[in-house]
Short mmCIF file of C-alpha atoms in Angstrom, two decimals:
data_model
loop_
_atom_site.label_atom_id
_atom_site.label_comp_id
_atom_site.label_asym_id
_atom_site.label_seq_id
_atom_site.Cartn_x
_atom_site.Cartn_y
_atom_site.Cartn_z
CA MET A 1 -0.05 0.03 0.07
CA THR A 2 1.09 3.56 -0.70
CA ASN A 3 0.01 6.78 0.92
CA ALA A 4 -1.34 8.92 -1.81
CA ILE A 5 -3.87 11.61 -2.73
CA VAL A 6 -4.83 13.27 -5.92
CA ILE A 7 -5.78 17.01 -5.96
CA ALA A 8 -8.00 17.55 -8.99
CA GLY A 9 -10.02 20.42 -10.19
CA VAL A 10 -13.33 20.86 -11.80
CA ARG A 11 -11.50 23.03 -14.44
CA SER A 12 -8.31 24.96 -15.02
CA GLY A 13 -7.94 28.05 -12.82
CA VAL A 14 -9.85 26.85 -9.73
CA GLY A 15 -6.62 27.06 -7.56
CA LYS A 16 -5.29 23.34 -7.87
CA THR A 17 -1.74 24.47 -7.73
CA THR A 18 -2.13 26.74 -4.77
CA ILE A 19 -4.15 24.26 -2.70
CA ALA A 20 -1.95 21.16 -3.63
CA THR A 21 1.16 23.21 -2.88
CA GLY A 22 -0.20 24.49 0.41
CA ILE A 23 -1.10 20.85 1.48
CA MET A 24 2.26 19.61 0.44
CA GLY A 25 4.08 22.46 2.46
CA ALA A 26 1.76 21.92 5.45
CA LEU A 27 2.43 18.11 5.51
CA THR A 28 6.11 18.78 5.15
CA ARG A 29 6.20 21.23 8.01
CA ARG A 30 4.54 18.56 10.21
CA GLY A 31 7.51 16.40 9.55
CA TYR A 32 6.03 14.10 6.93
CA ARG A 33 8.21 13.07 3.91
CA VAL A 34 6.07 14.35 1.11
CA GLN A 35 6.72 13.26 -2.51
CA PRO A 36 5.09 15.71 -4.94
CA PHE A 37 3.91 14.70 -8.42
CA LYS A 38 2.09 16.56 -11.41
CA ALA A 39 -0.21 14.93 -13.86
CA GLY A 40 0.45 15.91 -17.43
CA PRO A 41 3.46 17.53 -19.08
CA ASP A 42 3.60 20.71 -17.09
CA TYR A 43 7.07 21.94 -16.07
CA ILE A 44 6.07 25.14 -14.13
CA ASP A 45 3.75 23.80 -11.37
CA PRO A 46 6.38 21.22 -10.22
CA SER A 47 8.84 24.00 -9.37
CA TYR A 48 6.24 25.15 -6.77
CA HIS A 49 5.98 21.67 -5.33
CA GLN A 50 9.68 21.37 -5.09
CA LEU A 51 10.01 24.50 -2.94
CA ALA A 52 7.27 23.41 -0.70
CA CYS A 53 8.71 19.85 -0.14
CA GLY A 54 12.36 20.32 -0.62
CA VAL A 55 12.42 17.42 -3.19
CA PRO A 56 12.02 17.39 -6.92
CA SER A 57 8.32 16.93 -8.23
CA ARG A 58 7.80 14.37 -10.79
CA ASN A 59 5.47 14.22 -13.88
CA LEU A 60 2.95 11.30 -14.49
CA ASP A 61 1.46 11.45 -17.93
CA THR A 62 -0.73 8.65 -19.01
CA TRP A 63 -0.65 9.63 -22.71
CA LEU A 64 3.09 10.39 -23.01
CA ILE A 65 4.21 7.50 -20.95
CA PRO A 66 3.07 3.77 -21.14
CA HIS A 67 0.90 2.85 -18.04
CA PRO A 68 3.52 0.34 -16.65
CA THR A 69 6.15 3.00 -16.77
CA VAL A 70 3.83 5.47 -15.04
CA THR A 71 3.47 3.18 -12.10
CA GLU A 72 7.21 2.37 -12.14
CA LEU A 73 8.00 6.05 -11.86
CA PHE A 74 5.43 6.52 -9.12
CA ARG A 75 6.69 3.61 -7.10
CA ARG A 76 10.27 4.41 -7.48
CA ALA A 77 9.70 8.08 -6.08
CA GLY A 78 7.15 7.09 -3.42
CA GLY A 79 7.29 4.57 -0.81
CA ASP A 80 5.63 3.31 2.46
CA ASP A 81 7.27 6.04 4.45
CA LYS A 82 6.09 9.02 2.17
CA ILE A 83 2.88 10.87 1.51
CA CYS A 84 2.46 11.15 -2.35
CA VAL A 85 0.48 14.19 -3.28
CA VAL A 86 -0.44 14.28 -7.03
CA GLU A 87 -1.66 17.69 -8.56
CA GLY A 88 -3.94 17.08 -11.46
CA VAL A 89 -4.03 18.85 -14.78
CA MET A 90 -6.93 20.97 -16.21
CA GLY A 91 -10.28 19.56 -15.25
CA VAL A 92 -10.33 16.10 -13.79
CA PHE A 93 -11.64 14.46 -16.86
CA ASP A 94 -9.82 16.56 -19.47
CA GLY A 95 -6.98 14.93 -21.46
CA HIS A 96 -5.96 13.93 -24.99
CA SER A 97 -9.27 12.76 -26.12
CA SER A 98 -12.66 14.41 -26.31
CA LEU A 99 -14.57 11.12 -25.82
CA THR A 100 -12.31 9.14 -23.64
CA GLU A 101 -10.32 9.58 -20.31
CA GLU A 102 -6.93 9.08 -22.06
CA GLY A 103 -4.27 11.33 -20.59
CA SER A 104 -6.57 12.82 -17.84
CA THR A 105 -6.26 13.12 -14.20
CA ALA A 106 -9.11 10.64 -13.69
CA GLN A 107 -7.28 8.00 -15.67
CA LEU A 108 -4.12 8.65 -13.58
CA ALA A 109 -6.04 8.41 -10.32
CA LYS A 110 -7.47 5.11 -11.36
CA LEU A 111 -4.26 3.69 -12.67
CA LEU A 112 -2.67 4.58 -9.13
CA ASN A 113 -5.81 3.50 -7.27
CA ALA A 114 -5.59 6.69 -5.42
CA PRO A 115 -8.47 8.70 -3.95
CA VAL A 116 -9.28 12.13 -5.48
CA ILE A 117 -9.98 15.42 -3.61
CA LEU A 118 -11.98 17.63 -6.04
CA VAL A 119 -11.32 21.32 -5.85
CA ALA A 120 -14.25 23.51 -6.85
CA ASP A 121 -14.60 27.26 -7.14
CA ALA A 122 -17.24 28.77 -4.89
CA ALA A 123 -16.47 32.40 -5.48
CA LYS A 124 -19.73 33.31 -7.23
CA VAL A 125 -22.07 30.49 -5.94
CA ALA A 126 -23.55 29.16 -2.72
CA ARG A 127 -25.46 25.90 -2.62
CA SER A 128 -25.31 25.48 -6.37
CA VAL A 129 -21.81 24.34 -6.08
CA ALA A 130 -23.36 21.00 -4.83
CA ALA A 131 -24.84 20.51 -8.30
CA GLU A 132 -21.49 20.79 -9.95
CA VAL A 133 -19.79 18.44 -7.59
CA LEU A 134 -22.69 15.95 -8.03
CA GLY A 135 -22.20 16.12 -11.73
CA TYR A 136 -18.55 15.26 -11.41
CA GLN A 137 -19.33 12.42 -9.01
CA MET A 138 -21.80 10.94 -11.37
CA PHE A 139 -19.96 11.40 -14.64
CA ASP A 140 -17.51 8.51 -13.84
CA PRO A 141 -18.68 6.40 -10.88
CA ASP A 142 -15.41 4.36 -11.16
CA LEU A 143 -13.40 7.46 -10.08
CA ARG A 144 -13.06 7.38 -6.46
CA ILE A 145 -13.71 11.00 -5.42
CA ALA A 146 -13.18 11.04 -1.63
CA GLY A 147 -13.79 14.71 -0.63
CA VAL A 148 -14.09 18.37 -1.74
CA ILE A 149 -12.10 21.53 -1.11
CA LEU A 150 -13.65 24.88 -1.99
CA ASN A 151 -11.70 27.80 -3.23
CA GLY A 152 -12.72 31.53 -3.27
CA VAL A 153 -14.74 31.26 -0.18
CA GLY A 154 -15.87 34.56 1.20
CA GLY A 155 -15.86 33.49 4.84
CA PRO A 156 -17.61 31.22 7.43
CA ARG A 157 -20.98 32.37 6.50
CA HIS A 158 -20.38 31.60 2.95
CA MET A 159 -19.31 28.15 3.74
CA GLU A 160 -22.54 27.70 5.74
CA PHE A 161 -24.29 28.03 2.28
CA CYS A 162 -22.02 25.55 0.43
CA GLN A 163 -20.92 22.74 2.76
CA PRO A 164 -24.24 21.41 3.97
CA GLN A 165 -25.64 21.02 0.49
CA ILE A 166 -22.68 19.29 -0.94
CA GLU A 167 -22.50 16.82 1.97
CA ALA A 168 -26.23 16.15 1.78
CA THR A 169 -26.37 15.76 -1.89
CA THR A 170 -23.26 13.79 -2.59
CA GLY A 171 -22.25 12.24 0.72
CA LEU A 172 -18.77 13.53 0.21
CA PRO A 173 -17.08 15.36 3.00
CA VAL A 174 -16.02 18.95 2.49
CA LEU A 175 -12.48 18.95 3.76
CA GLY A 176 -12.03 22.63 3.94
CA TYR A 177 -11.49 25.83 2.00
CA LEU A 178 -9.26 28.67 0.95
CA PRO A 179 -10.64 32.15 1.26
CA ARG A 180 -10.56 34.83 -1.30
CA ARG A 181 -7.10 36.46 -0.73
CA GLU A 182 -5.35 38.40 -3.36
CA ASP A 183 -1.87 37.68 -1.79
CA PHE A 184 -2.31 34.10 -2.72
CA VAL A 185 -2.50 34.98 -6.50
CA GLN A 186 0.83 34.36 -8.15
CA PRO A 187 2.00 36.34 -11.15
CA GLU A 188 1.53 34.89 -14.67
CA ARG A 189 2.87 35.44 -18.11
CA HIS A 190 2.48 33.92 -21.54
CA LEU A 191 2.94 30.31 -20.57
CA GLY A 192 1.27 30.36 -17.23
CA LEU A 193 2.78 30.82 -13.64
CA ILE A 194 6.36 32.04 -13.61
CA PRO A 195 8.87 29.25 -12.59
CA THR A 196 10.23 29.55 -9.11
CA VAL A 197 13.87 29.34 -10.44
CA GLU A 198 13.39 33.08 -11.34
CA GLY A 199 12.99 33.96 -7.72
CA THR A 200 9.54 35.60 -8.03
CA VAL A 201 8.02 33.38 -5.28
CA VAL A 202 8.88 34.73 -1.85
CA GLN A 203 8.92 32.76 1.26
CA GLN A 204 6.16 35.01 2.78
CA TRP A 205 3.81 33.47 0.20
CA TYR A 206 4.49 30.03 1.29
CA ASP A 207 4.25 30.94 4.90
CA ALA A 208 0.87 32.61 4.59
CA LEU A 209 -0.36 29.73 2.37
CA ILE A 210 0.74 27.14 4.80
CA ALA A 211 -0.82 28.98 7.76
CA GLN A 212 -4.18 29.31 5.91
CA VAL A 213 -4.19 25.55 5.02
CA GLU A 214 -3.48 24.65 8.52
CA GLU A 215 -6.40 26.82 9.64
CA SER A 216 -9.05 25.98 7.09
CA ILE A 217 -8.34 22.55 5.61
CA ASP A 218 -8.56 19.25 7.40
CA LEU A 219 -5.09 17.77 6.99
CA ASP A 220 -5.72 14.92 9.49
CA ARG A 221 -8.69 13.73 7.31
CA ILE A 222 -6.59 14.05 4.20
CA LEU A 223 -3.96 11.89 5.72
CA ASP A 224 -6.66 9.29 6.56
CA LEU A 225 -8.09 9.34 2.96
CA ALA A 226 -4.43 8.99 1.57
CA SER A 227 -3.74 5.66 3.14
CA GLY A 228 -5.59 3.55 0.50
CA ALA A 229 -3.55 3.80 -2.70
CA SER A 230 -2.38 0.71 -4.38
CA PRO A 231 -0.85 0.95 -7.75
CA GLN A 232 -0.08 -2.17 -9.85
CA GLU A 233 3.45 -3.52 -9.48
CA ASP A 234 5.19 -4.36 -12.78
CA ALA A 235 8.74 -5.23 -13.65
CA PRO A 236 11.09 -2.33 -14.46
CA GLN A 237 10.38 -0.75 -17.69
CA VAL A 238 12.80 2.10 -18.26
CA TYR A 239 15.20 2.09 -15.37
CA PRO A 240 18.14 -0.43 -15.51
CA ALA A 241 17.58 -3.52 -13.35
CA GLU A 242 21.20 -3.34 -12.03
CA PRO A 243 23.41 -0.12 -11.28
CA GLN A 244 25.37 1.18 -14.21
CA GLY A 245 28.79 2.59 -14.06
CA LYS A 246 29.48 6.25 -15.07
CA ARG A 247 30.60 6.30 -18.79
CA ALA A 248 29.65 9.60 -20.28
CA ARG A 249 29.60 13.24 -19.11
CA ILE A 250 26.62 15.34 -20.42
CA ALA A 251 26.39 19.08 -20.01
CA VAL A 252 22.80 20.21 -19.00
CA ALA A 253 21.81 23.83 -19.38
CA GLN A 254 20.21 24.81 -16.12
CA ASP A 255 19.42 28.42 -15.03
CA LYS A 256 16.64 31.09 -15.18
CA ALA A 257 16.47 30.82 -19.03
CA PHE A 258 16.52 26.96 -19.28
CA SER A 259 14.71 25.08 -16.55
CA PHE A 260 12.15 22.84 -18.29
CA TYR A 261 13.37 19.32 -17.81
CA TYR A 262 11.33 16.28 -16.54
CA GLN A 263 13.15 15.04 -13.26
CA ASP A 264 12.83 11.41 -14.29
CA SER A 265 14.49 12.23 -17.66
CA LEU A 266 17.52 13.54 -15.76
CA ASP A 267 17.41 10.60 -13.37
CA LEU A 268 17.23 8.11 -16.24
CA LEU A 269 20.25 9.60 -17.82
CA GLU A 270 22.14 9.16 -14.54
CA ALA A 271 20.83 5.72 -13.91
CA TRP A 272 22.06 4.66 -17.41
CA GLY A 273 25.64 5.94 -16.74
CA ALA A 274 25.68 9.67 -17.37
CA GLU A 275 27.37 12.14 -15.17
CA LEU A 276 25.27 15.28 -15.46
CA VAL A 277 27.19 18.50 -15.48
CA PRO A 278 24.95 21.61 -14.93
CA PHE A 279 26.05 24.92 -16.70
CA SER A 280 24.42 28.32 -17.37
CA PRO A 281 24.47 29.77 -20.86
CA LEU A 282 23.47 33.13 -18.97
CA THR A 283 26.32 33.51 -16.68
CA ASP A 284 29.05 30.79 -17.30
CA LYS A 285 31.90 31.58 -19.57
CA SER A 286 32.12 28.21 -21.34
CA VAL A 287 30.53 24.85 -21.87
CA PRO A 288 31.97 22.44 -19.26
CA ALA A 289 35.23 20.84 -20.28
CA GLY A 290 35.49 17.20 -21.17
CA VAL A 291 31.70 16.54 -21.79
CA GLY A 292 30.70 14.16 -24.58
CA GLY A 293 27.22 15.90 -25.14
CA ILE A 294 25.15 18.84 -24.38
CA TYR A 295 21.37 18.84 -23.37
CA ILE A 296 19.54 22.21 -23.67
CA GLY A 297 15.97 21.99 -22.58
CA GLY A 298 13.10 24.41 -22.69
CA GLY A 299 12.43 27.47 -20.71
CA PHE A 300 12.12 31.22 -21.21
CA PRO A 301 15.20 32.40 -23.35
CA GLU A 302 13.05 35.23 -24.68
CA MET A 303 12.98 36.77 -21.16
CA PHE A 304 16.69 36.72 -20.99
CA ALA A 305 17.62 37.23 -24.64
CA ARG A 306 19.88 40.26 -24.09
CA GLU A 307 21.85 38.49 -21.41
CA LEU A 308 22.16 35.34 -23.46
CA SER A 309 23.25 37.35 -26.52
CA GLU A 310 25.85 39.40 -24.59
CA ASN A 311 27.54 36.34 -23.11
CA HIS A 312 29.92 36.30 -25.97
CA SER A 313 32.35 33.93 -24.33
CA MET A 314 29.51 31.26 -23.88
CA LEU A 315 28.38 31.76 -27.45
CA ASP A 316 31.88 31.23 -28.73
CA SER A 317 32.44 28.18 -26.55
CA MET A 318 29.16 26.62 -27.78
CA ARG A 319 30.30 27.30 -31.39
CA ALA A 320 33.67 25.62 -30.75
CA ALA A 321 31.93 22.53 -29.25
CA LEU A 322 29.76 22.25 -32.33
CA LYS A 323 32.92 22.53 -34.58
CA ARG A 324 34.38 19.56 -32.54
CA GLU A 325 31.01 17.84 -33.31
CA VAL A 326 30.05 17.42 -29.72
CA PRO A 327 26.39 15.98 -29.91
CA VAL A 328 23.84 18.55 -28.89
CA TYR A 329 20.23 17.66 -28.10
CA ALA A 330 17.97 20.82 -27.76
CA GLU A 331 14.19 21.17 -27.04
CA CYS A 332 12.06 24.28 -27.64
CA GLY A 333 14.04 27.01 -25.78
CA GLY A 334 17.16 25.16 -26.71
CA LEU A 335 16.23 25.43 -30.40
CA MET A 336 15.65 29.22 -30.12
CA TYR A 337 19.16 29.59 -28.33
CA LEU A 338 20.94 27.70 -31.18
CA ALA A 339 19.11 29.70 -33.85
CA GLN A 340 20.58 32.79 -35.76
CA SER A 341 18.70 35.19 -33.58
CA LEU A 342 15.81 35.66 -31.16
CA SER A 343 13.35 38.49 -30.93
CA ASP A 344 11.95 39.11 -27.49
CA LEU A 345 8.47 40.17 -26.44
CA GLU A 346 9.26 43.89 -27.35
CA GLY A 347 10.46 42.87 -30.72
CA ASN A 348 14.17 43.48 -30.02
CA ASP A 349 16.28 41.13 -32.07
CA TYR A 350 19.30 39.54 -30.42
CA PRO A 351 22.02 37.31 -32.10
CA MET A 352 22.20 33.82 -30.69
CA VAL A 353 24.59 30.87 -31.39
CA GLY A 354 23.90 30.91 -35.05
CA ALA A 355 24.16 27.25 -35.68
CA LEU A 356 20.59 26.72 -37.02
CA PRO A 357 19.34 28.27 -40.29
CA VAL A 358 16.41 30.03 -38.67
CA VAL A 359 15.35 32.98 -36.57
CA SER A 360 12.67 32.93 -33.86
CA SER A 361 10.44 35.69 -32.52
CA MET A 362 7.66 35.85 -29.99
CA SER A 363 4.06 35.77 -31.21
CA ASN A 364 1.22 37.53 -29.25
CA SER A 365 -1.44 35.83 -31.34
CA ARG A 366 -0.90 32.02 -31.60
CA LEU A 367 -0.10 29.57 -28.83
CA THR A 368 1.12 26.28 -30.17
CA LEU A 369 0.11 23.63 -27.77
CA GLY A 370 -0.60 19.89 -27.65
CA TYR A 371 0.47 16.38 -27.72
CA ARG A 372 2.55 15.01 -30.67
CA GLU A 373 3.45 11.66 -32.08
CA VAL A 374 6.76 11.88 -33.94
CA GLU A 375 8.85 9.60 -36.05
CA ALA A 376 12.58 10.11 -36.40
CA ARG A 377 13.67 10.99 -40.01
CA GLU A 378 17.21 9.85 -39.31
CA ASP A 379 19.11 8.40 -36.26
CA THR A 380 19.13 10.86 -33.34
CA PRO A 381 20.60 10.84 -29.89
CA LEU A 382 17.29 9.48 -28.70
CA LEU A 383 15.62 7.44 -31.55
CA LYS A 384 16.61 5.29 -34.28
CA LYS A 385 15.47 6.13 -37.89
CA GLY A 386 11.77 5.29 -38.16
CA GLN A 387 11.32 4.94 -34.41
CA ARG A 388 8.11 6.70 -33.10
CA VAL A 389 7.66 8.36 -29.70
CA ARG A 390 5.07 10.66 -28.07
CA GLY A 391 5.87 14.21 -26.94
CA HIS A 392 4.45 17.60 -26.14
CA GLU A 393 4.64 21.05 -27.68
CA PHE A 394 4.03 24.32 -25.86
CA HIS A 395 5.29 27.74 -27.02
CA TRP A 396 4.35 31.18 -28.13
CA SER A 397 7.55 31.58 -30.27
CA VAL A 398 7.43 31.18 -34.05
CA LEU A 399 9.98 30.52 -36.62
CA ALA A 400 10.53 32.71 -39.58
CA GLU A 401 10.78 29.58 -41.88
CA GLN A 402 9.51 26.09 -41.12
CA PRO A 403 12.18 23.26 -41.66
CA ARG A 404 12.29 21.36 -44.94
CA ALA A 405 11.72 17.59 -44.87
CA ASP A 406 15.28 16.98 -45.72
CA GLN A 407 16.70 18.96 -42.80
CA SER A 408 14.14 18.07 -40.09
CA VAL A 409 14.55 15.79 -37.05
CA TYR A 410 10.96 14.37 -37.08
CA ARG A 411 7.70 14.00 -39.00
CA VAL A 412 4.87 14.71 -36.88
CA VAL A 413 2.58 11.61 -37.46
CA ASN A 414 -0.58 13.05 -35.84
CA GLN A 415 -0.26 16.35 -37.90
CA ASP A 416 -0.11 15.18 -41.48
CA ASN A 417 3.49 14.05 -41.26
CA ARG A 418 4.74 17.84 -41.20
CA PRO A 419 8.45 18.28 -40.87
CA GLU A 420 9.71 19.29 -37.41
CA GLY A 421 12.88 20.49 -35.99
CA PHE A 422 16.41 20.88 -37.40
CA GLN A 423 19.25 18.37 -37.91
CA VAL A 424 22.47 20.31 -38.60
CA GLY A 425 25.85 18.87 -38.04
CA SER A 426 25.88 17.47 -34.58
CA ILE A 427 22.66 19.23 -33.50
CA TRP A 428 19.24 17.80 -33.12
CA ALA A 429 16.81 20.50 -32.17
CA SER A 430 13.08 20.46 -32.06
CA TYR A 431 10.07 22.30 -30.40
CA ILE A 432 8.89 18.89 -29.18
CA HIS A 433 9.53 18.00 -25.56
CA ILE A 434 10.30 14.32 -25.08
CA HIS A 435 9.96 12.53 -21.65
CA LEU A 436 12.80 9.97 -21.51
CA GLY A 437 10.53 7.50 -19.86
CA SER A 438 8.09 7.53 -22.80
CA SER A 439 9.93 4.62 -24.39
CA PRO A 440 12.46 2.01 -23.27
CA GLY A 441 15.99 2.72 -24.42
CA LEU A 442 15.79 6.55 -25.04
CA ALA A 443 17.95 7.47 -22.00
CA ARG A 444 20.36 4.64 -22.61
CA ARG A 445 20.80 5.66 -26.32
CA PHE A 446 21.43 9.28 -25.29
CA VAL A 447 24.14 8.24 -22.95
CA ASP A 448 25.61 5.83 -25.70
CA THR A 449 25.67 8.80 -27.97
CA CYS A 450 27.74 10.88 -25.59
CA VAL A 451 30.44 8.35 -24.73
CA VAL A 452 33.78 9.67 -25.61
CA GLU A 453 35.98 6.96 -27.19
#
């Protein structure tokens, strides 16, 4: 048995991240070992979890990742001595499909056999919120909704108009609420909340949130509910059965501009023999010496375009590494950094590494978002030619010219086989984010690619 609870919302924007983070932080301060998780492909919400719990949050995505691997990742990070708190994605039934639960929080909760606490917004309703909760309860009777938390409550009198009807109509306990407080609202920008790596989340926010959770949410009842999860146990799918010796050094770009990495992707690289060497394209002078590969993930290079462009020694070091044919795998923000130039939100153009035949700029009119299934056009550091994998795309930036088929990394199978990404020299760069647990062998192949003979 595993102690686990899923915090799910009736829709996006009802306060899932705030409530889940507050519960995680409150339980951590009580002395429990809390392991946070995030449903879906989100990179930003997990950064809030990590600050609350002191350990990395991990993504569990039932569309990106095969179900036996999802439970492997869950069991590996969790354990009998931990409280696992899973924050859902969008509304509890929202996912990849319009007619099935595929990729949804509901599907994940059922896969983990974990109880769900449903978060509903009561800001502009009273007893009517009971009808909404009842609808979610009846929509899928197989989903184990175990309780309700209300957000946006005006005060005790407001709760007196909400709680009794919910409990009488659904039989579900109302486990507490968060009041309407402007100081709990975190700043957002074009991709959602601002990652905590940028230092925008102050300790006072966590302290106030945790104090409020302690006051108005029944943590003891939540602990009781969390005691009944029992995910299926399968043989290891993506992690090695035996420890592997270190055999490759991989530089990983990690700073305010580049912070979008799945924790299990990094852990899988280490498990298969990589020594990960963090470096900052923003502030370091050069790529770490002696590395056999470079991994540049996503993030917000557009917010730091000037600083990236003015770090001439790093740009020169990156160009020198490419001249030595050091393998470079880049996703989204990494692609933008390796391009000829990057235009920021104000339209200012800044030179970048200049290794890819493309320029990128920010678009205020079109968000590119969604799951993708891709097929490798040629061999890559992750995939063999013709191999397919699932990924995710999420960006406001646009490219001045789209890649030709003969220079692309992938063809996007679920989008009319359109060419995606650029393969130039020792660079493989794409807007598609890949979870290295989405297919056995991805991490091992990456490490193999980076071994220096």
